Coordinates of C-alpha atoms in Angstrom, one line a residue:
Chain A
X2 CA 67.8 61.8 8.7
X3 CA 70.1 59.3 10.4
X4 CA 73.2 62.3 9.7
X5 CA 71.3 64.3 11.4
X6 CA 70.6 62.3 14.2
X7 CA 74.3 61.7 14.6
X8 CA 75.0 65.3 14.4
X9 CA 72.7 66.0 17.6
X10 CA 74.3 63.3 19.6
X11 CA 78.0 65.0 18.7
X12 CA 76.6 68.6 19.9
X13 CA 75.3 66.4 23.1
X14 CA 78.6 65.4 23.6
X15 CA 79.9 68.9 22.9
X16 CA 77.4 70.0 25.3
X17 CA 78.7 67.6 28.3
X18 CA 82.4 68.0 27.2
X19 CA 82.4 71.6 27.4
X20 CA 80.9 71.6 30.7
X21 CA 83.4 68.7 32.2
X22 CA 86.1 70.7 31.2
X23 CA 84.6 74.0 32.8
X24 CA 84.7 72.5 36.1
X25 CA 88.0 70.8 35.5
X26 CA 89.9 73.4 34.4
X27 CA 88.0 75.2 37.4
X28 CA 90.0 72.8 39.8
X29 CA 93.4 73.3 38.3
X30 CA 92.7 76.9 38.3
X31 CA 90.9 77.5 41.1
X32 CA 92.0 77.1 44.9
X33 CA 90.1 74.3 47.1
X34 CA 90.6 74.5 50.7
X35 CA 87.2 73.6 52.1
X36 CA 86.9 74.3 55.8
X37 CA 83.4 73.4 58.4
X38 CA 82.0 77.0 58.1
X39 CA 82.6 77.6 54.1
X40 CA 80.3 74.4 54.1
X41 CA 77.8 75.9 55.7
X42 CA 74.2 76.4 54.1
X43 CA 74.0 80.3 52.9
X44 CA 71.5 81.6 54.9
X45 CA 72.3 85.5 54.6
X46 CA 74.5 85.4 57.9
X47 CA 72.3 83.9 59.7
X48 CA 73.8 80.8 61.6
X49 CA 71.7 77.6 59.3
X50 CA 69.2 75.8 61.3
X51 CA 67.2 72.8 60.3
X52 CA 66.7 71.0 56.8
X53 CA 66.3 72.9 53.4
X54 CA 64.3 70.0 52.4
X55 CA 61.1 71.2 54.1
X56 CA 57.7 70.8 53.2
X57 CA 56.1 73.7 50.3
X58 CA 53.7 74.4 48.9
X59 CA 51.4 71.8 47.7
X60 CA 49.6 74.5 45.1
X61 CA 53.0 73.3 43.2
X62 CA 51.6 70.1 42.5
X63 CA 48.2 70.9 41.6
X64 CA 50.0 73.4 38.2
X65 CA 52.2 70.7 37.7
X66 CA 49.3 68.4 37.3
X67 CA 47.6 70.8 35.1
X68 CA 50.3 71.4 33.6
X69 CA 50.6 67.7 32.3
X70 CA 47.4 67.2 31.5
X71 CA 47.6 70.5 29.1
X72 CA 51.0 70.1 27.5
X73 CA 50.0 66.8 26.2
X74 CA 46.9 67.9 24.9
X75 CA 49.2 70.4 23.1
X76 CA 51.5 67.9 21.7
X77 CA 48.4 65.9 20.3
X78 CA 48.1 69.4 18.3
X79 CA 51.1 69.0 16.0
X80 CA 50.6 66.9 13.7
X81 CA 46.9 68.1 13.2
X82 CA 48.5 71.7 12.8
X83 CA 50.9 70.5 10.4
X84 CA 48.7 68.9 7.9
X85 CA 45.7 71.5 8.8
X86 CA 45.4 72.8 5.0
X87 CA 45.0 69.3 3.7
X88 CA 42.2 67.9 6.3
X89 CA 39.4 70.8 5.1
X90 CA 36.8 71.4 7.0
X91 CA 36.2 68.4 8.9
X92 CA 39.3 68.3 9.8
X93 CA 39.0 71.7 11.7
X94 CA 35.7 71.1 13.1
X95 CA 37.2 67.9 14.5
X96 CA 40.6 69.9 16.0
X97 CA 38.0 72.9 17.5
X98 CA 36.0 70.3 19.0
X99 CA 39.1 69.4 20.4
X100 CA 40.3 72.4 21.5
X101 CA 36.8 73.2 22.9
X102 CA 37.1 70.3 25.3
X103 CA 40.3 71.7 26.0
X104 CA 39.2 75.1 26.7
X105 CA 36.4 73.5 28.8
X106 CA 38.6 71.9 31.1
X107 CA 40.7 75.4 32.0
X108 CA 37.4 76.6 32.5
X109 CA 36.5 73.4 34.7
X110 CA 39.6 73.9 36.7
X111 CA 38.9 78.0 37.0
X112 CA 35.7 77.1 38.6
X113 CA 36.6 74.9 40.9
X114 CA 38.9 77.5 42.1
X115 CA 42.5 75.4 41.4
X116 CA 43.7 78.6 39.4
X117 CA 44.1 80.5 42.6
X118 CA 47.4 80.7 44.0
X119 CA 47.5 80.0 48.0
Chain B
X43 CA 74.9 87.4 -5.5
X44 CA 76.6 84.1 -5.8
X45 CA 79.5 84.5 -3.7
X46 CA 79.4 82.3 -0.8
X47 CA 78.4 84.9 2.2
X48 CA 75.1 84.8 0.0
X49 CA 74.8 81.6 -1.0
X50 CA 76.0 79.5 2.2
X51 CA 73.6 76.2 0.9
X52 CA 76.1 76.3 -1.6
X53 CA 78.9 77.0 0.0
X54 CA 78.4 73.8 2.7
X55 CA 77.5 71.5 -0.5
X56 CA 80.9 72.5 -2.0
X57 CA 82.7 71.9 1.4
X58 CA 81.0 68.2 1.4
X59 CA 82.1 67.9 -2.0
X60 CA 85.4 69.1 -1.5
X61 CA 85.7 67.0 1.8
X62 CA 84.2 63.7 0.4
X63 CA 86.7 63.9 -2.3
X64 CA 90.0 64.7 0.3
X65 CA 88.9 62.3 2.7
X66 CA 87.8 59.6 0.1
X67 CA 84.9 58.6 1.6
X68 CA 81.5 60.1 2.2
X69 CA 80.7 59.2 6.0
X70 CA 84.5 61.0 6.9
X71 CA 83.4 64.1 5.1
X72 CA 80.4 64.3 7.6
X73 CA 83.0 63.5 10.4
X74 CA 85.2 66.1 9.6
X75 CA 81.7 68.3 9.0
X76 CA 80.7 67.6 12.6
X77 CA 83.8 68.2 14.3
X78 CA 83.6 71.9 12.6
X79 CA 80.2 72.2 13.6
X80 CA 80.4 71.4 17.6
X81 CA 84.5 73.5 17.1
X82 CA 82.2 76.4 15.9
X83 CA 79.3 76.3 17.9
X84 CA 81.3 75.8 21.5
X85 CA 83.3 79.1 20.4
X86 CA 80.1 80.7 19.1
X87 CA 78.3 79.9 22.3
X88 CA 81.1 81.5 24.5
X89 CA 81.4 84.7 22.8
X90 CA 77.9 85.0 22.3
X91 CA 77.3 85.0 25.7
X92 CA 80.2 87.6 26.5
X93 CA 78.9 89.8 23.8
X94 CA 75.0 89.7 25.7
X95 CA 76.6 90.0 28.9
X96 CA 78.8 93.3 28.1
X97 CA 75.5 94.7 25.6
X98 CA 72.9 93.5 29.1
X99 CA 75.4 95.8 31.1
X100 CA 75.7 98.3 28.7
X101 CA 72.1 98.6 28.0
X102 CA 71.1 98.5 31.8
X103 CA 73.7 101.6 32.2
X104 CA 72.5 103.6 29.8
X105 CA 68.8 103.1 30.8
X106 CA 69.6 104.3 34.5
X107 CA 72.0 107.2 32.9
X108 CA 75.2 105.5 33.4
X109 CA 77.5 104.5 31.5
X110 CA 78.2 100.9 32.2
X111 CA 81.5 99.3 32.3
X112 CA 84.2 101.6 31.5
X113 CA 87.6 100.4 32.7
X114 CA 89.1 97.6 31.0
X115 CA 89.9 97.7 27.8
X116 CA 88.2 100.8 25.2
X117 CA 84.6 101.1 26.7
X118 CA 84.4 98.4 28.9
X119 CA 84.5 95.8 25.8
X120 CA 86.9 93.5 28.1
X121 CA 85.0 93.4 31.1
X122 CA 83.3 90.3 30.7
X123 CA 86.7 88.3 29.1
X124 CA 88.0 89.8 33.0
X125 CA 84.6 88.6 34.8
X126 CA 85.2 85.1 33.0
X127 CA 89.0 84.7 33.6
X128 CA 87.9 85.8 37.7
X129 CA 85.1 83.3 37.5
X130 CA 87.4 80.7 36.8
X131 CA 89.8 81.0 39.7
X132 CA 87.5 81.2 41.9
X133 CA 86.7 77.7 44.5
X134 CA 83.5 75.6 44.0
X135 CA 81.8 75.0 46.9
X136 CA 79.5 72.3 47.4
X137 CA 77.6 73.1 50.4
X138 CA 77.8 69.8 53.6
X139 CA 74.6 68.8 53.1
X140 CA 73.9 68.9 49.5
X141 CA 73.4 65.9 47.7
X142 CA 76.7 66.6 45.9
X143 CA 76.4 64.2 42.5
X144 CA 72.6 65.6 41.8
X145 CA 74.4 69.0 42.5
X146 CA 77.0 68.9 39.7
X147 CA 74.7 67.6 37.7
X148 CA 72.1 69.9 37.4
X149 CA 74.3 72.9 35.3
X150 CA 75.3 70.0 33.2
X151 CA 71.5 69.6 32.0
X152 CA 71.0 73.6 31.7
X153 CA 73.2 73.9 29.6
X154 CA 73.7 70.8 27.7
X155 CA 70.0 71.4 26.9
X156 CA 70.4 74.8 26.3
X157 CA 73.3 74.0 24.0
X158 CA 71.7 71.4 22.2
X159 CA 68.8 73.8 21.2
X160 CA 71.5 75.8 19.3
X161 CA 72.2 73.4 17.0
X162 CA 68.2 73.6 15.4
X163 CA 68.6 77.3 14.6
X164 CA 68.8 78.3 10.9
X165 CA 71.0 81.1 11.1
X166 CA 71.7 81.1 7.0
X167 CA 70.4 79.3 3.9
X168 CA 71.0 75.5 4.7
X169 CA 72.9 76.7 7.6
X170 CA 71.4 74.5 10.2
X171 CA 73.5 71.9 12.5
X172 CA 70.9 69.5 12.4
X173 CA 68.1 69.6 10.1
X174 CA 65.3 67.8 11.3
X175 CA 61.3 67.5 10.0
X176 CA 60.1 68.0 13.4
X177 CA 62.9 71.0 14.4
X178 CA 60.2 73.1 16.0
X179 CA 58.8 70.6 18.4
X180 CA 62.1 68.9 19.1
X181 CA 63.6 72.6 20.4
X182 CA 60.9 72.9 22.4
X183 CA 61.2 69.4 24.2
X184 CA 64.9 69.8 24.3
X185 CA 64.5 73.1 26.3
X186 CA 61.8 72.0 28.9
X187 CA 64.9 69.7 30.4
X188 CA 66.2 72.9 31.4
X189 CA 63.8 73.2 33.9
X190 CA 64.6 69.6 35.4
X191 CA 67.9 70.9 36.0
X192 CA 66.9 74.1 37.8
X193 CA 64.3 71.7 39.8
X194 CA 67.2 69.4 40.7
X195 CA 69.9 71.8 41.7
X196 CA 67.6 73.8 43.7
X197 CA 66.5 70.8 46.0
X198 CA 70.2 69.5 45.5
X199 CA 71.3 72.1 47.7
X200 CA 69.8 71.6 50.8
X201 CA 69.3 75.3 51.3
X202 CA 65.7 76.9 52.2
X203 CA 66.6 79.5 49.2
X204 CA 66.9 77.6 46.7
X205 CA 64.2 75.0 47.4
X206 CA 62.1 77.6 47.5
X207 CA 63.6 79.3 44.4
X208 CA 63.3 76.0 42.5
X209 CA 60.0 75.3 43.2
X210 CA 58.9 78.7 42.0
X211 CA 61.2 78.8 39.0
X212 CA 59.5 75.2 37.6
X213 CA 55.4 76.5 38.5
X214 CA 56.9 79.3 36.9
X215 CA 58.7 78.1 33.3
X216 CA 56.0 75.1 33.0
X217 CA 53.1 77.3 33.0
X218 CA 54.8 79.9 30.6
X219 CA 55.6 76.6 28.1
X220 CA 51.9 76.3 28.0
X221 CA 52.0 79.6 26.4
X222 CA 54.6 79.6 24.4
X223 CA 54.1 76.7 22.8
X224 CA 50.6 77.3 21.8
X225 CA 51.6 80.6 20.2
X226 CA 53.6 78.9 17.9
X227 CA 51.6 76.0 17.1
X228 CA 48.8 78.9 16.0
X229 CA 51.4 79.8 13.1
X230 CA 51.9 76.2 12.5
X231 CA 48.9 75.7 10.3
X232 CA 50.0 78.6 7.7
X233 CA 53.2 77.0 7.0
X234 CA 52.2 73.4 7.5
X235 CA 56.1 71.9 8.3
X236 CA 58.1 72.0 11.6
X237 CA 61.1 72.1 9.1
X238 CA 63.0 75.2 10.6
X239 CA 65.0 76.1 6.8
X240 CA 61.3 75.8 5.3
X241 CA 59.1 77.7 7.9
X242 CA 61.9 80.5 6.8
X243 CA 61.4 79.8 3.0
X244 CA 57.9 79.9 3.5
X245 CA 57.6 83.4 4.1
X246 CA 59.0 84.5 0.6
X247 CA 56.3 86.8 0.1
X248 CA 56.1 88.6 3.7
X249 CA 56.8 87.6 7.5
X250 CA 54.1 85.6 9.4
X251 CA 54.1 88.3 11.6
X252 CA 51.7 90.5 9.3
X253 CA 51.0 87.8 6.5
X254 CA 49.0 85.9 9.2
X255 CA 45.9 87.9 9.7
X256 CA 46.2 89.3 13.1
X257 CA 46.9 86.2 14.6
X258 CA 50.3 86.7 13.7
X259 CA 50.8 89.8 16.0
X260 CA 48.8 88.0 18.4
X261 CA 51.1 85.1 18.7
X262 CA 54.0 87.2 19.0
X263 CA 53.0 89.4 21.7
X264 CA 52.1 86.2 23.6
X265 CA 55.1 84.4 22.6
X266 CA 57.3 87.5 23.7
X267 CA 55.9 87.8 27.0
X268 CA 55.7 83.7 28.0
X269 CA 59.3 83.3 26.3
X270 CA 60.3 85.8 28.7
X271 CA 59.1 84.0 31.3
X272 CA 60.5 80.9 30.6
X273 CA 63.8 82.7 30.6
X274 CA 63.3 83.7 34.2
X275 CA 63.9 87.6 33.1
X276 CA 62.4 90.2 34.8
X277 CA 59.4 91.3 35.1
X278 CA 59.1 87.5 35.5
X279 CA 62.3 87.0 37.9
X280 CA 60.3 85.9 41.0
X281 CA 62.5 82.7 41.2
X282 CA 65.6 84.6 41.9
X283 CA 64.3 87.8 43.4
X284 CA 67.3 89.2 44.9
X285 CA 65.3 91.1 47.6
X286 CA 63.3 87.9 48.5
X287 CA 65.3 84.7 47.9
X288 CA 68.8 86.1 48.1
X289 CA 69.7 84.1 44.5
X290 CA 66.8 81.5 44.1
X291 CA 67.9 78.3 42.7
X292 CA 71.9 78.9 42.2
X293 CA 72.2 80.6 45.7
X294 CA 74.4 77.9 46.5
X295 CA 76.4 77.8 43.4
X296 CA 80.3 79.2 42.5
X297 CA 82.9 79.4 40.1
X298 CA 81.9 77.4 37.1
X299 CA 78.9 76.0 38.1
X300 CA 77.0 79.2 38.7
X301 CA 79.2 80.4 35.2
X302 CA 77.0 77.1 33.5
X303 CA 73.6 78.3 34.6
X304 CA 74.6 82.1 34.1
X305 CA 76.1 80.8 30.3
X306 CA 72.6 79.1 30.2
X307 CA 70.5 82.0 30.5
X308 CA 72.3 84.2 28.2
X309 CA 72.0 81.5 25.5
X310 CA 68.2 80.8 26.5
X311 CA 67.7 84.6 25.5
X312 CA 69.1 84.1 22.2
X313 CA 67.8 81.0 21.9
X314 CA 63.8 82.1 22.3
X315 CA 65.0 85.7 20.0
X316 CA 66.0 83.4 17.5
X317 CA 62.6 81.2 17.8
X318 CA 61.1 84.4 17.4
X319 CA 62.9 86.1 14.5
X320 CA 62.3 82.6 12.4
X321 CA 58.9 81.6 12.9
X322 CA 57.3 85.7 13.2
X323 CA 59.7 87.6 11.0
X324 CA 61.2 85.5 8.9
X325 CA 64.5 84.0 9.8
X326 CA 67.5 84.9 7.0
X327 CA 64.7 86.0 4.7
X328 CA 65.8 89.4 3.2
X329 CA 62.3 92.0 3.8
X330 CA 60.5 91.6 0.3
X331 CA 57.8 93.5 -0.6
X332 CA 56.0 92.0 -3.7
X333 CA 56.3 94.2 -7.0
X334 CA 58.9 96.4 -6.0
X335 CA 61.8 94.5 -7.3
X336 CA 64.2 97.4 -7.2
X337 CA 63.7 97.6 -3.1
X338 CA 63.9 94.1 -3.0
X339 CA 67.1 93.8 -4.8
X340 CA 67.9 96.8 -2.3
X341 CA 67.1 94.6 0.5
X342 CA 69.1 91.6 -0.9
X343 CA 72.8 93.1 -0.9
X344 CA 72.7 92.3 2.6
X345 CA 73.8 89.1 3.5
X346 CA 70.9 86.6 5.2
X347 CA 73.2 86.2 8.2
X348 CA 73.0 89.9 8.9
X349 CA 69.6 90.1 8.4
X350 CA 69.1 87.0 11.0
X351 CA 71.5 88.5 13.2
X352 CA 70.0 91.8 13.4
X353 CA 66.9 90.5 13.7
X354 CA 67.7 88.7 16.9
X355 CA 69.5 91.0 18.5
X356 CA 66.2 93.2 17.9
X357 CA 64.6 91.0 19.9
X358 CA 67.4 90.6 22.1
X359 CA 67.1 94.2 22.9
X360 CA 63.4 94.2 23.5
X361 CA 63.5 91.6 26.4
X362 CA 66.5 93.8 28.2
X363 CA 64.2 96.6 27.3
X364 CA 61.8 95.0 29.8
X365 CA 64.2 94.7 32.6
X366 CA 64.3 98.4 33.1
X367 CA 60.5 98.9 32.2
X368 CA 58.4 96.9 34.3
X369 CA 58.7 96.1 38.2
X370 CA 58.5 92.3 39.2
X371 CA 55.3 90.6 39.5
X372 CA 54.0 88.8 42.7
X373 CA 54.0 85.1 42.9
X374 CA 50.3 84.7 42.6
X375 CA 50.2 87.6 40.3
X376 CA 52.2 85.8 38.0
X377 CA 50.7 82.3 38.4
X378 CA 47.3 84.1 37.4
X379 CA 48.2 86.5 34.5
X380 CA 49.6 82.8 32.7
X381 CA 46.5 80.8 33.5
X382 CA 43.5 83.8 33.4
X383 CA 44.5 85.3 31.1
X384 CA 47.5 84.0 28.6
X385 CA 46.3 80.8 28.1
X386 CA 42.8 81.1 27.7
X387 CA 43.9 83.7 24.8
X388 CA 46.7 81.7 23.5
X389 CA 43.6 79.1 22.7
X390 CA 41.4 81.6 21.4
X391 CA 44.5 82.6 18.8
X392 CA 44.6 79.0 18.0
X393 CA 41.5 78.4 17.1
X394 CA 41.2 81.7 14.9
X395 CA 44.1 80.8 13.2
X396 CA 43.2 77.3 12.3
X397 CA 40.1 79.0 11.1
X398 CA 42.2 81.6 8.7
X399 CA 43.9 79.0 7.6
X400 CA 40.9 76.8 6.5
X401 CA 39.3 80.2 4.9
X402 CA 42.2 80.7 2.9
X403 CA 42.5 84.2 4.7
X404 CA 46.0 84.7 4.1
X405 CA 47.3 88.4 3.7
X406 CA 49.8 89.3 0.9
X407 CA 48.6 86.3 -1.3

């Protein structure tokens, strides 16, 4: 286990490295003469006016919030998947019950009409 | 049957052996063992990606009656070894107002995630970088930073495009997760490990795919279809619809940085086929029907890796398949089909199959 934990941390590394030396053989390779208008924004031709950090959407945040709650709901699922066979049937009526909740919520948020894109 | 091409647990416990014993110590041997494993998989990951590249073009030809590349080299084959070599020489920009460090860092995170991911994949017996108990939820945290990366390079760039293409591109591959990750937790029970190398030996006796009783199928339609997603692929390529956000997220991006988050994607599509192929239809495992030893000896002379190979580019072919089959959905469109309708099913399958499971109902048993 503590191999293996090495292991990921050298593909990591291998990961970064191999990046790094994208870009830096990039800049040997590559010419860079910046000038004022290469700098611009790409706005399809358009001369760039304004900020790109404007305001969006705030439907964004609501799926990200549902989002949260749901994915780690779905993590809390794991182990109880893993070990499903052993548990019997409590076990499963306990994870459904679970699950039910679960659904119950998506159902919640349907209703109250946060499922709807604006 | 025992040469080494078959039998590659073997062969990696004779190269420890063989390197403990040259080396002199035990902890070198894994030294030397890791260096060949990140030398292998940095090569494997660039020609895998050239390979999907030249096969996406090829493919995409041949759907529309073309032919694809033709020029360089017999059939094209060098194209993309000429697309990479121009890639290269071309200049980076970084656009005046971006926030430049956040900007160079977000391909870093694609695709050091995306890389990372490789190592969990059991492409052969005991052919797995890293071999972890927990393999199948690690790869799927280990690929949800991908989308922080998008996030950040998008808003990075200080360009209404790719703000816009960011924003949709996270709603987007967060929802889809949701999915995906519930259709493979409903196969989870069957197998009862998130051992990769075991969730393939597990389905000795037939592929989850049909062994689970219909959830199986279930699961991988819906895992097909959210893994798509998450890939940004078309029909699901909202966040960089050409004819509506000029390139979404990377609009911004040149030379090697747009190569990362292109290198990113192609990987990502392998990455989810593989996924796919191990947990549905068996990884390495040879097809084996039960009784008919003479087939299954049949089915045997091929070598796992070519069975795992094949099976993913299978897969592989499917989700370029759906590039030229189905038109792009509508932001809302899309935003509904994963929260009506996927996800509410993706629960039902997981509560059916925790139920199958408890019932014994097992096919093929």
């Amino acid at each position: 286990m503590e191999i293996n934990i090495l292991y990921l941390l050298t593909i990591l590394v291998t990961g970064v490295i191999f990046v790094l030396g994208g870009f830096f053989v990039s800049r040997l390779v590559g010419p860079n003469n910046p000038n004022p208008v290469k700098r611009e924004p790409y706005e399809c031709g358009e001369i760039p006016f304004g900020e790109g950090w404007t305001r969006f959407n705030v439907g964004y945040y609501i799926f990200a919030l549902l989002f949260l709650i749901f994915e780690v709901e779905v993590v809390f699922f794991f182990p109880w998947a893993v070990v499903l066979r052993e548990i019997g049937v409590l076990g499963l009526i306990e994870g459904l019950i679970f699950l039910f909740v679960l659904f119950f919520g998506l159902i919640f948020a349907w209703r109250k009409g946060y499922l709807v894109w604006h | 049957m025992e040469s080494y091409i078959y039998r590659t647990d073997k062969l990696i416990l004779d190269l420890t052996e063989w390197l403990t014993e040259a080396t002199g110590s035990a902890f070198a041997a894994e030294v030397v063992k890791m260096s060949i494993a990140a030398a292998v998989l940095s090569a494997f990951v660039g020609l895998l990606a050239m390979i999907l590249i030249y096969i996406e073009r090829k493919v995409a030809g041949h759907m529309q009656q073309r032919v694809g590349p033709m020029r360089v080299g017999p059939h094209g084959i060098l194209q993309t070894v000429a697309d990479s070599i121009k890639l290269v020489a071309k200049e980076g920009l970084t656009p005046k107002n971006a926030d430049a460090f956040i900007f160079n860092l977000a391909p870093l995170l694609v695709f050091a995630s995306s890389f990372a991911c490789l190592s969990f994949i059991p492409f052969s017996p005991g052919m797995t970088i890293v071999s972890f108990n927990v393999g199948l939820l690690f790869i799927l945290g280990i690929a949800s930073v991908g989308v922080l990366g998008i996030l950040a390079g998008g808003w990075a760039s200080n360009n209404k495009w790719s703000v816009l293409g960011a924003m949709r591109s996270g709603a987007q591959i967060i929802s889809y997760e949701l999915s995906a990750t519930l259709a493979l937790l409903a196969i989870v029970p069957f197998f009862g490990t998130l051992d990769f190398q075991e969730i393939v030996l597990s389905q000795q006796k037939g592929w989850w795919i049909w062994r689970a009783p219909g959830v199986g199928l279930l699961g991988f339609l819906i895992y097909t279809i959210a893994s798509t997603a998450e890939c940004n692929r078309t029909p699901f390529d909202i966040a960089e619809g050409e004819s509506e956000l000029t390139g979404g997220f990377h609009t911004e991006y040149s030379a090697m940085k747009f190569a990362m988050f292109f290198l990113a994607e192609f990987i990502n599509i392998f990455i989810v086929s593989a996924i796919s192929a191990t947990v549905f239809f068996g990884g390495w495992m040879p097809f084996h029907i039960e009784g008919l030893d003479t087939l299954n000896r049949v089915f045997d002379l091929l070598p796992p890796i070519v069975w795992f190979f094949g099976k993913v580019a299978c897969l592989v072919f499917v989700v370029m398949w759906f590039r030229w089959t189905f038109p792009r959905l509508r932001v809302d469109q899309l935003m509904h089909f994963e929260w009506k309708y996927l996800m509410p099913l993706s629960l039902i399958n997981l509560a059916l199959a925790a139920i199958a499971v408890s019932a014994g109902l097992y096919f093929f048993n």
